Short mmCIF file of C-alpha atoms and ligand atoms in Angstrom, two decimals:
data_model
loop_
_atom_site.label_atom_id
_atom_site.label_comp_id
_atom_site.label_asym_id
_atom_site.label_seq_id
_atom_site.Cartn_x
_atom_site.Cartn_y
_atom_site.Cartn_z
CA UNK A 1 20.48 -7.40 -8.48
CA UNK A 2 19.43 -8.53 -4.45
CA UNK A 3 22.13 -8.75 -2.56
CA UNK A 4 24.70 -11.69 -2.99
CA UNK A 5 26.93 -10.46 -0.71
CA UNK A 6 24.76 -10.95 2.36
CA UNK A 7 27.08 -12.95 5.13
CA UNK A 8 24.35 -14.11 7.15
CA UNK A 9 21.78 -16.30 6.36
CA UNK A 10 19.46 -15.82 9.44
CA UNK A 11 15.95 -15.30 8.41
CA UNK A 12 15.05 -11.59 8.85
CA UNK A 13 12.12 -10.41 11.04
CA UNK A 14 9.47 -7.71 10.05
CA UNK A 15 7.26 -6.48 12.83
CA UNK A 16 4.07 -4.97 11.04
CA UNK A 17 2.03 -2.18 13.21
CA UNK A 18 -1.25 -2.10 11.21
CA UNK A 19 -3.58 -4.62 9.78
CA UNK A 20 -5.30 -2.96 6.95
CA UNK A 21 -4.90 -2.88 3.51
CA UNK A 22 -1.38 -1.22 3.49
CA UNK A 23 -0.29 -3.50 6.67
CA UNK A 24 -1.88 -6.80 5.27
CA UNK A 25 0.04 -5.99 1.51
CA UNK A 26 3.50 -5.14 3.19
CA UNK A 27 3.26 -8.53 5.37
CA UNK A 28 2.00 -10.76 2.66
CA UNK A 29 4.60 -9.36 0.20
CA UNK A 30 7.80 -9.63 2.68
CA UNK A 31 6.90 -13.07 3.95
CA UNK A 32 6.21 -13.98 0.24
CA UNK A 33 10.33 -12.92 -0.08
CA UNK A 34 11.15 -14.97 3.01
CA UNK A 35 10.61 -12.90 5.75
CA UNK A 36 9.15 -13.83 9.29
CA UNK A 37 6.61 -11.47 9.64
CA UNK A 38 4.81 -10.38 12.83
CA UNK A 39 1.78 -7.80 12.14
CA UNK A 40 0.18 -6.36 14.99
CA UNK A 41 -3.47 -5.17 14.90
CA UNK A 42 -4.88 -2.85 17.68
CA UNK A 43 -8.52 -4.35 17.01
CA UNK A 44 -9.41 -7.59 18.58
CA UNK A 45 -10.14 -9.05 15.39
CA UNK A 46 -8.65 -8.44 11.80
CA UNK A 47 -11.85 -6.36 10.09
CA UNK A 48 -12.29 -3.54 7.69
CA UNK A 49 -14.14 -0.46 8.37
CA UNK A 50 -15.80 1.44 5.95
CA UNK A 51 -17.94 0.42 2.65
CA UNK A 52 -16.61 0.16 -0.74
CA UNK A 53 -13.66 0.57 -2.46
CA UNK A 54 -12.12 1.31 -5.95
CA UNK A 55 -9.26 -0.69 -7.16
CA UNK A 56 -6.98 0.59 -10.39
CA UNK A 57 -4.46 -1.27 -12.43
CA UNK A 58 -1.89 -0.80 -10.12
CA UNK A 59 -3.55 -2.16 -6.71
CA UNK A 60 -4.37 -5.04 -8.89
CA UNK A 61 -1.53 -5.90 -10.03
CA UNK A 62 -0.23 -5.72 -6.66
CA UNK A 63 -3.15 -8.22 -5.40
CA UNK A 64 -1.69 -10.32 -8.39
CA UNK A 65 1.95 -10.32 -7.06
CA UNK A 66 0.52 -11.16 -3.57
CA UNK A 67 -1.50 -13.83 -4.55
CA UNK A 68 -4.95 -12.76 -3.69
CA UNK A 69 -6.29 -11.06 -7.37
CA UNK A 70 -8.60 -14.09 -8.14
CA UNK A 71 -10.34 -14.38 -4.76
CA UNK A 72 -11.04 -10.46 -5.02
CA UNK A 73 -12.20 -10.56 -8.91
CA UNK A 74 -14.64 -13.19 -8.28
CA UNK A 75 -17.13 -10.83 -5.85
CA UNK A 76 -16.51 -7.37 -7.24
CA UNK A 77 -17.29 -5.68 -10.44
CA UNK A 78 -16.27 -3.42 -13.21
CA UNK A 79 -18.66 -0.84 -14.69
CA UNK A 80 -18.97 -0.50 -18.41
CA UNK A 81 -18.45 2.87 -17.44
CA UNK A 82 -17.62 5.70 -14.89
CA UNK A 83 -20.21 8.47 -15.73
CA UNK A 84 -20.29 11.95 -14.13
CA UNK A 85 -23.47 13.86 -13.96
CA UNK A 86 -23.85 17.91 -13.20
CA UNK A 87 -27.31 18.43 -12.41
CA UNK A 88 -28.77 15.11 -13.30
CA UNK A 89 -27.10 15.83 -17.19
CA UNK A 90 -24.26 13.29 -18.09
CA UNK A 91 -21.21 15.35 -18.61
CA UNK A 92 -18.97 12.14 -19.70
CA UNK A 93 -18.97 8.27 -19.78
CA UNK A 94 -15.08 7.08 -19.14
CA UNK A 95 -13.73 4.18 -19.90
CA UNK A 96 -10.42 4.49 -19.63
CA UNK A 97 -8.97 3.26 -22.67
CA UNK A 98 -9.12 -0.03 -21.12
CA UNK A 99 -7.42 0.15 -18.01
CA UNK A 100 -8.23 -2.17 -15.48
CA UNK A 101 -10.67 -0.98 -12.72
CA UNK A 102 -12.65 -2.70 -10.09
CA UNK A 103 -15.40 -1.83 -7.41
CA UNK A 104 -15.94 -3.87 -4.33
CA UNK A 105 -17.00 -4.00 -0.93
CA UNK A 106 -14.15 -2.74 1.62
CA UNK A 107 -14.80 -6.20 3.49
CA UNK A 108 -14.65 -8.50 0.51
CA UNK A 109 -10.62 -7.23 0.04
CA UNK A 110 -10.16 -7.04 3.23
CA UNK A 111 -10.84 -10.40 3.87
CA UNK A 112 -8.64 -12.06 0.61
CA UNK A 113 -5.97 -9.72 2.11
CA UNK A 114 -6.30 -11.80 5.75
CA UNK A 115 -6.92 -15.23 4.33
CA UNK A 116 -3.44 -15.06 1.98
CA UNK A 117 -1.77 -13.37 4.97
CA UNK A 118 -2.78 -16.61 7.30
CA UNK A 119 -2.26 -19.01 4.28
CA UNK A 120 1.70 -17.52 3.65
CA UNK A 121 2.23 -17.58 7.28
CA UNK A 122 2.04 -14.47 8.75
CA UNK A 123 1.64 -14.29 12.47
CA UNK A 124 -1.08 -12.09 13.34
CA UNK A 125 -1.57 -10.44 16.60
CA UNK A 126 -4.73 -8.67 17.48
CA UNK A 127 -5.45 -6.72 20.39
CA UNK A 128 -1.83 -5.55 19.62
CA UNK A 129 -1.50 -2.02 19.80
CA UNK A 130 1.56 -0.18 19.09
CA UNK A 131 2.42 2.73 21.17
CA UNK A 132 6.13 4.00 19.47
CA UNK A 133 8.97 2.65 17.42
CA UNK A 134 12.62 3.00 17.33
CA UNK A 135 14.94 4.08 14.55
CA UNK A 136 17.33 1.31 15.79
CA UNK A 137 14.37 -1.64 14.90
CA UNK A 138 11.92 -1.81 17.87
CA UNK A 139 8.53 -1.71 18.27
CA UNK A 140 6.73 -0.77 21.42
CA UNK A 141 3.34 -1.94 22.52
CA UNK A 142 0.93 -0.87 24.85
CA UNK A 143 1.16 -4.01 26.50
CA UNK A 144 4.67 -2.60 27.72
CA UNK A 145 6.60 -5.46 25.64
CA UNK A 146 9.21 -4.22 22.73
CA UNK A 147 9.55 -6.39 19.94
CA UNK A 148 12.58 -6.12 17.38
CA UNK A 149 12.97 -6.30 14.06
CA UNK A 150 15.12 -5.87 11.01
CA UNK A 151 12.52 -3.80 9.58
CA UNK A 152 9.76 -2.05 11.33
CA UNK A 153 6.94 -0.91 9.07
CA UNK A 154 4.61 1.35 10.32
CA UNK A 155 1.17 1.23 8.35
CA UNK A 156 -1.14 2.17 11.63
CA UNK A 157 -3.18 4.61 9.64
CA UNK A 158 -3.79 8.16 9.92
CA UNK A 159 -3.51 8.42 13.10
CA UNK A 160 0.00 6.65 13.12
CA UNK A 161 1.42 6.26 16.73
CA UNK A 162 4.38 4.54 15.14
CA UNK A 163 4.99 7.82 12.64
CA UNK A 164 4.30 10.39 15.88
CA UNK A 165 6.53 8.62 18.24
CA UNK A 166 9.66 9.68 15.62
CA UNK A 167 8.88 12.99 15.03
CA UNK A 168 8.64 13.06 11.38
CA UNK A 169 8.28 16.46 10.16
CA UNK A 170 4.44 16.62 8.55
CA UNK A 171 2.08 18.54 6.84
CA UNK A 172 -1.54 17.89 7.50
CA UNK A 173 -4.86 19.64 6.12
CA UNK A 174 -8.60 18.60 5.97
CA UNK A 175 -10.54 19.53 3.59
CA UNK A 176 -14.67 21.56 3.13
CA UNK A 177 -16.33 18.40 2.11
CA UNK A 178 -17.01 15.11 3.53
CA UNK A 179 -18.95 12.30 2.88
CA UNK A 180 -21.28 9.35 4.08
CA UNK A 181 -20.43 5.88 3.06
CA UNK A 182 -22.75 3.05 3.03
CA UNK A 183 -23.66 -0.37 1.35
CA UNK A 184 -27.08 -0.74 0.52
CA UNK A 185 -29.14 -3.66 -1.33
CA UNK A 186 -28.76 -2.92 -5.24
CA UNK A 187 -32.44 -2.36 -5.78
CA UNK A 188 -31.77 -2.57 -9.38
CA UNK A 189 -35.19 -3.76 -10.85
CA UNK A 190 -36.82 -0.65 -8.93
CA UNK A 191 -34.69 2.18 -10.08
CA UNK A 192 -36.74 3.01 -13.46
CA UNK A 193 -35.13 3.51 -16.78
CA UNK A 194 -31.24 4.28 -16.64
CA UNK A 195 -28.07 2.69 -16.72
CA UNK A 196 -27.58 1.21 -13.50
CA UNK A 197 -24.39 -0.97 -13.90
CA UNK A 198 -22.48 2.12 -14.21
CA UNK A 199 -20.48 4.16 -11.74
CA UNK A 200 -22.64 7.45 -11.84
CA UNK A 201 -20.82 10.42 -10.01
CA UNK A 202 -24.03 12.21 -9.51
CA UNK A 203 -23.24 16.33 -8.44
CA UNK A 204 -25.15 19.03 -7.84
CA UNK A 205 -23.50 22.58 -6.98
CA UNK A 206 -26.83 24.61 -6.55
CA UNK A 207 -29.55 24.66 -4.54
CA UNK A 208 -26.85 23.23 -2.49
CA UNK A 209 -23.56 21.16 -2.58
CA UNK A 210 -24.86 17.63 -2.78
CA UNK A 211 -23.55 14.63 -4.51
CA UNK A 212 -23.96 10.87 -4.23
CA UNK A 213 -21.07 8.57 -5.93
CA UNK A 214 -23.37 5.55 -7.03
CA UNK A 215 -20.86 2.73 -7.04
CA UNK A 216 -21.98 -1.13 -7.89
CA UNK A 217 -19.63 -3.63 -6.28
CA UNK A 218 -21.49 -6.94 -7.38
CA UNK A 219 -25.28 -7.79 -7.91
CA UNK A 220 -26.23 -7.54 -4.73
CA UNK A 221 -24.32 -4.78 -3.42
CA UNK A 222 -24.52 -0.91 -3.87
CA UNK A 223 -21.62 1.35 -2.38
CA UNK A 224 -23.11 4.81 -1.68
CA UNK A 225 -21.11 7.52 -0.97
CA UNK A 226 -23.65 10.90 -0.13
CA UNK A 227 -21.48 14.20 -0.02
CA UNK A 228 -22.04 17.22 1.45
CA UNK A 229 -20.02 20.27 2.97
CA UNK A 230 -19.34 19.56 6.39
CA UNK A 231 -20.78 23.03 7.46
CA UNK A 232 -24.15 21.86 5.97
CA UNK A 233 -25.96 20.41 8.78
CA UNK A 234 -28.59 18.71 7.00
CA UNK A 235 -26.41 16.87 4.53
CA UNK A 236 -23.96 15.85 6.72
CA UNK A 237 -26.11 14.04 9.38
CA UNK A 238 -26.32 10.81 10.41
CA UNK A 239 -28.01 8.72 10.30
CA UNK A 240 -29.18 10.22 6.92
CA UNK A 241 -31.69 12.66 7.07
CA UNK A 242 -33.74 11.04 4.04
CA UNK A 243 -35.91 14.08 3.23
CA UNK A 244 -32.98 15.87 2.15
CA UNK A 245 -31.08 13.20 0.04
CA UNK A 246 -34.44 12.55 -1.53
CA UNK A 247 -35.50 16.39 -2.36
CA UNK A 248 -32.43 15.90 -4.53
CA UNK A 249 -32.35 12.48 -5.66
CA UNK A 250 -35.97 11.27 -5.88
CA UNK A 251 -34.91 8.74 -8.49
CA UNK A 252 -32.58 6.45 -5.74
CA UNK A 253 -35.55 6.28 -3.43
CA UNK A 254 -35.56 2.63 -2.83
CA UNK A 255 -31.42 2.95 -2.15
CA UNK A 256 -32.26 5.98 0.06
CA UNK A 257 -34.81 4.37 2.33
CA UNK A 258 -32.26 1.73 3.17
CA UNK A 259 -29.39 4.18 3.63
CA UNK A 260 -31.52 5.95 6.04
CA UNK A 261 -31.97 2.66 8.45
CA UNK A 262 -28.14 2.35 8.68
CA UNK A 263 -27.79 3.58 12.56
CA UNK A 264 -24.48 3.44 12.67
CA UNK A 265 -23.74 5.41 9.70
CA UNK A 266 -20.50 8.10 9.49
CA UNK A 267 -19.91 11.00 8.42
CA UNK A 268 -15.97 11.43 7.45
CA UNK A 269 -14.01 14.57 6.40
CA UNK A 270 -10.98 14.18 3.88
CA UNK A 271 -7.63 14.67 5.40
CA UNK A 272 -4.11 14.80 3.92
CA UNK A 273 -1.42 14.39 5.78
CA UNK A 274 2.71 14.66 4.07
CA UNK A 275 5.54 13.70 5.63
CA UNK A 276 9.52 15.08 4.99
CA UNK A 277 10.49 11.39 4.74
CA UNK A 278 9.23 8.07 4.64
CA UNK A 279 11.72 6.15 6.98
CA UNK A 280 13.92 6.46 10.02
CA UNK A 281 16.65 3.90 10.40
CA UNK A 282 15.24 0.59 10.37
CA UNK A 283 11.11 2.18 10.36
CA UNK A 284 9.67 2.68 7.13
CA UNK A 285 5.76 4.23 6.70
CA UNK A 286 3.13 3.04 4.51
CA UNK A 287 -0.07 3.89 3.81
CA UNK A 288 -2.38 6.74 5.37
CA UNK A 289 0.52 6.49 8.07
CA UNK A 290 3.01 8.15 5.53
CA UNK A 291 0.65 9.93 2.74
CA UNK A 292 -3.48 9.71 3.62
CA UNK A 293 -5.19 11.84 0.63
CA UNK A 294 -8.12 12.65 -0.52
CA UNK A 295 -10.39 10.45 -2.38
CA UNK A 296 -11.30 12.47 -5.58
CA UNK A 297 -9.06 9.78 -7.39
CA UNK A 298 -9.73 6.98 -5.89
CA UNK A 299 -6.18 6.16 -4.91
CA UNK A 300 -5.40 6.01 -1.27
CA UNK A 301 -5.45 2.88 -0.55
CA UNK A 302 -4.24 1.68 -4.44
CA UNK A 303 -0.79 3.92 -3.57
CA UNK A 304 -0.44 1.90 -0.17
CA UNK A 305 -0.77 -0.96 -1.58
CA UNK A 306 1.93 -0.11 -4.36
CA UNK A 307 4.23 1.23 -1.92
CA UNK A 308 3.71 -1.52 0.81
CA UNK A 309 4.33 -3.95 -2.01
CA UNK A 310 7.51 -1.93 -3.77
CA UNK A 311 8.77 -1.75 -0.27
CA UNK A 312 8.78 -5.75 0.11
CA UNK A 313 10.91 -5.62 -3.57
CA UNK A 314 13.15 -3.36 -2.55
CA UNK A 315 14.18 -4.20 0.65
CA UNK A 316 16.10 -7.19 -1.31
CA UNK A 317 18.29 -4.38 -2.64
CA UNK A 318 20.87 -1.92 -1.47
CA UNK A 319 24.22 -2.37 0.80
CA UNK A 320 22.02 -1.54 3.70
CA UNK A 321 18.44 -1.46 4.72
CA UNK A 322 18.39 2.58 5.28
CA UNK A 323 19.93 2.93 1.77
CA UNK A 324 17.23 0.37 0.57
CA UNK A 325 14.33 2.39 2.24
CA UNK A 326 15.93 5.58 0.96
CA UNK A 327 16.25 4.38 -2.75
CA UNK A 328 12.67 2.80 -2.43
CA UNK A 329 11.29 6.07 -1.44
CA UNK A 330 12.95 7.94 -4.27
CA UNK A 331 11.76 5.18 -6.84
CA UNK A 332 7.66 5.51 -5.75
CA UNK A 333 7.14 8.68 -3.88
CA UNK A 334 6.70 10.92 -6.50
CA UNK A 335 3.67 9.09 -7.97
CA UNK A 336 1.99 8.92 -4.38
CA UNK A 337 2.93 13.28 -4.23
CA UNK A 338 1.72 13.93 -7.73
CA UNK A 339 -1.69 11.66 -6.90
CA UNK A 340 -2.19 13.55 -3.55
CA UNK A 341 -1.66 17.02 -5.16
CA UNK A 342 -3.93 16.21 -7.67
CA UNK A 343 -6.68 14.78 -5.08
CA UNK A 344 -6.21 18.02 -2.87
CA UNK A 345 -6.57 20.12 -5.56
CA UNK A 346 -10.13 18.38 -7.10
CA UNK A 347 -11.40 17.86 -3.30
CA UNK A 348 -10.74 21.67 -2.73
CA UNK A 349 -12.61 22.96 -6.11
CA UNK A 350 -14.67 20.27 -6.63
CA UNK A 351 -13.99 20.16 -10.44
CA UNK A 352 -14.53 16.10 -10.95
CA UNK A 353 -17.91 17.35 -11.53
CA UNK A 354 -17.00 18.67 -14.60
CA UNK A 355 -16.57 15.54 -16.21
CA UNK A 356 -13.51 13.86 -17.80
CA UNK A 357 -11.32 14.34 -14.71
CA UNK A 358 -9.38 11.11 -15.40
CA UNK A 359 -6.88 12.70 -17.62
CA UNK A 360 -3.28 10.61 -18.51
CA UNK A 361 -2.06 12.92 -15.46
CA UNK A 362 -4.43 11.99 -12.95
CA UNK A 363 -4.51 8.16 -13.89
CA UNK A 364 -0.55 7.94 -13.44
CA UNK A 365 -0.73 6.05 -10.17
CA UNK A 366 -3.40 4.03 -11.83
CA UNK A 367 -1.51 3.35 -14.94
CA UNK A 368 1.82 2.17 -12.94
CA UNK A 369 2.78 -1.33 -13.07
CA UNK A 370 4.42 -2.77 -9.41
CA UNK A 371 5.56 -5.68 -10.43
CA UNK A 372 7.57 -4.72 -13.39
CA UNK A 373 7.85 -1.00 -12.57
CA UNK A 374 6.84 0.53 -15.60
CA UNK A 375 3.78 2.53 -16.54
CA UNK A 376 1.26 0.34 -19.01
CA UNK A 377 -2.14 1.36 -20.33
CA UNK A 378 -1.28 4.48 -22.57
CA UNK A 379 -4.19 6.81 -22.36
P1 FAD B 1 -6.19 2.23 7.70
O1 FAD B 1 -7.02 1.38 6.69
O2 FAD B 1 -6.37 3.21 8.42
O3 FAD B 1 -5.51 0.97 8.55
C1 FAD B 1 -5.15 1.13 9.81
C2 FAD B 1 -5.00 -0.18 11.01
O4 FAD B 1 -4.46 -0.41 11.49
C3 FAD B 1 -6.39 -0.53 10.87
O5 FAD B 1 -6.67 -1.96 10.78
C4 FAD B 1 -6.11 0.06 12.56
O6 FAD B 1 -7.43 -1.06 13.42
C5 FAD B 1 -4.60 -0.33 12.88
N1 FAD B 1 -3.67 0.19 13.82
C6 FAD B 1 -4.26 1.43 13.96
N2 FAD B 1 -3.45 2.32 14.93
C7 FAD B 1 -3.05 1.16 15.35
C8 FAD B 1 -1.96 1.00 16.27
N3 FAD B 1 -1.50 1.96 17.18
N4 FAD B 1 -1.26 -0.37 16.47
C9 FAD B 1 -1.70 -1.57 15.76
N5 FAD B 1 -2.78 -1.14 14.62
C10 FAD B 1 -3.30 -0.03 14.63
N6 FAD B 1 -8.26 4.28 -1.85
C11 FAD B 1 -8.54 3.67 -2.82
O7 FAD B 1 -7.61 2.97 -3.38
N7 FAD B 1 -10.00 3.86 -3.28
C12 FAD B 1 -11.07 4.14 -2.99
O8 FAD B 1 -11.85 4.01 -3.81
C13 FAD B 1 -11.02 4.93 -2.14
N8 FAD B 1 -11.87 5.60 -1.63
C14 FAD B 1 -11.84 6.31 -0.29
C15 FAD B 1 -13.19 7.37 0.24
C16 FAD B 1 -12.91 7.95 1.15
C17 FAD B 1 -13.93 8.56 1.68
C18 FAD B 1 -11.98 7.78 2.12
C19 FAD B 1 -11.64 9.11 3.31
C20 FAD B 1 -10.33 7.13 1.67
C21 FAD B 1 -10.78 6.61 0.19
N9 FAD B 1 -9.72 5.96 -0.06
C22 FAD B 1 -9.55 5.30 -1.41
C23 FAD B 1 -8.49 5.91 0.71
C24 FAD B 1 -8.24 4.39 1.58
O9 FAD B 1 -9.45 3.94 2.12
C25 FAD B 1 -7.11 4.37 2.49
O10 FAD B 1 -6.00 5.17 1.88
C26 FAD B 1 -7.16 2.85 3.01
O11 FAD B 1 -7.44 2.70 3.95
C27 FAD B 1 -5.41 3.08 3.89
O12 FAD B 1 -5.38 2.03 4.34
P2 FAD B 1 -4.08 1.98 5.58
O13 FAD B 1 -3.90 0.20 5.26
O14 FAD B 1 -2.67 2.49 5.43
O15 FAD B 1 -4.68 2.43 6.27
N1 5PR B 2 -13.99 8.57 -5.50
C1 5PR B 2 -14.31 7.62 -4.87
C2 5PR B 2 -14.60 7.84 -3.47
O1 5PR B 2 -14.88 6.79 -2.97
C3 5PR B 2 -14.90 8.88 -2.93
C4 5PR B 2 -14.63 10.10 -3.93
C5 5PR B 2 -13.94 10.11 -5.14
C6 5PR B 2 -14.11 6.17 -5.36
C7 5PR B 2 -15.45 9.30 -1.52
O2 5PR B 2 -16.56 8.38 -1.11
O3 5PR B 2 -14.31 12.29 -4.30
O4 5PR B 2 -15.40 12.00 -2.85
C8 5PR B 2 -14.60 11.60 -3.49
#
């Protein structure tokens, strides 16, 4: 039950640090629950970095809850199957028993969230960098200003200053592999025979480890993830080394030729961050600030958005905000911890390459419905 014993009806204020997927979700959900929300983004504009993204039932339900689902569905895509290849042979085609999933560009998802944040009246401050926080409910900005809130949300990503200023105990580790992520034109008509509307996770362990995750976002845009170990100088080179990728994936030539033209491509390694707790006093961490994970199960943003959305639900409960935050973490954290562990194991052992990796356990996060707080879609 909501706190019917609240003595004051003063509008509560939330200060959110970070305008990525998690921060925008927290800001919209809190605003929808009647909070005054100020969102601080360090960049000069609200903009997504990166190429494409997968969202599953859990993230899509968050979008429904915060009023963005229709806009996101308009220019995104659900492939007929999630196919895995090992050395150019299909090892599985998964359809998840009808569990909803979707691929889109990061820009499209971010725009939908930013539009909705403006529509519901979140105050967005760009060029506003958080440099630290205090458990009593203060957010310190690079400008020297200190702003106060009944709740401070640290959604400032894997390098979170909000987190680091409060000295959370943390474990961090990196993985052996990394990835170049790009958006290129689909070129479907030039690709020859094949099921080019599928997701195709194309693995090679031999003669070297090189993988392309082929992900259609819509009729026009294709998301390519080109994975290679960080110890491989040619596979990790940006702009990409066309020869080394063409040798392994000649059938993707039209797409790879365009990919090689992208001058500002980046090679990123995977990082995992695990904290002893997600809150301190009135400060809560959501998203990569609290729980960066390897992308093997494509759930980093999904979990971040679920945690941001359920945070906004749960701060309405509990005798005090501090107690509500502890209960929130207790309720949703096991899903994130499990997904983070499974993703790290897959990344370390490259086990998604054997196919049928989306087991019922691996889909735990995806099956969660954050609106009703139940698991849907039995596998
Ligand atoms: P971020 O996206 O890092 O956003 C943080 C925001 O805060 C940024 O706007 C930044 O500019 C701003 N900021 C930073 N510092 C400050 C500061 N001090 N003050 C103010 N603002 C600040 N997840 C999925 O769900 N599906 C996928 O398919 C998927 N694929 C992935 C593939 C790869 C290769 C990787 C590495 C990750 C993938 N993820 C995926 C994970 C996903 O990208 C992240 O979990 C997600 O972007 C985290 O969102 P966030 O809002 O928590 O943090
Ligand atoms: N799945 C997805 C993804 O984007 C990546 C991986 C798995 C959706 C990285 O791009 O394992 O690297 C992965």
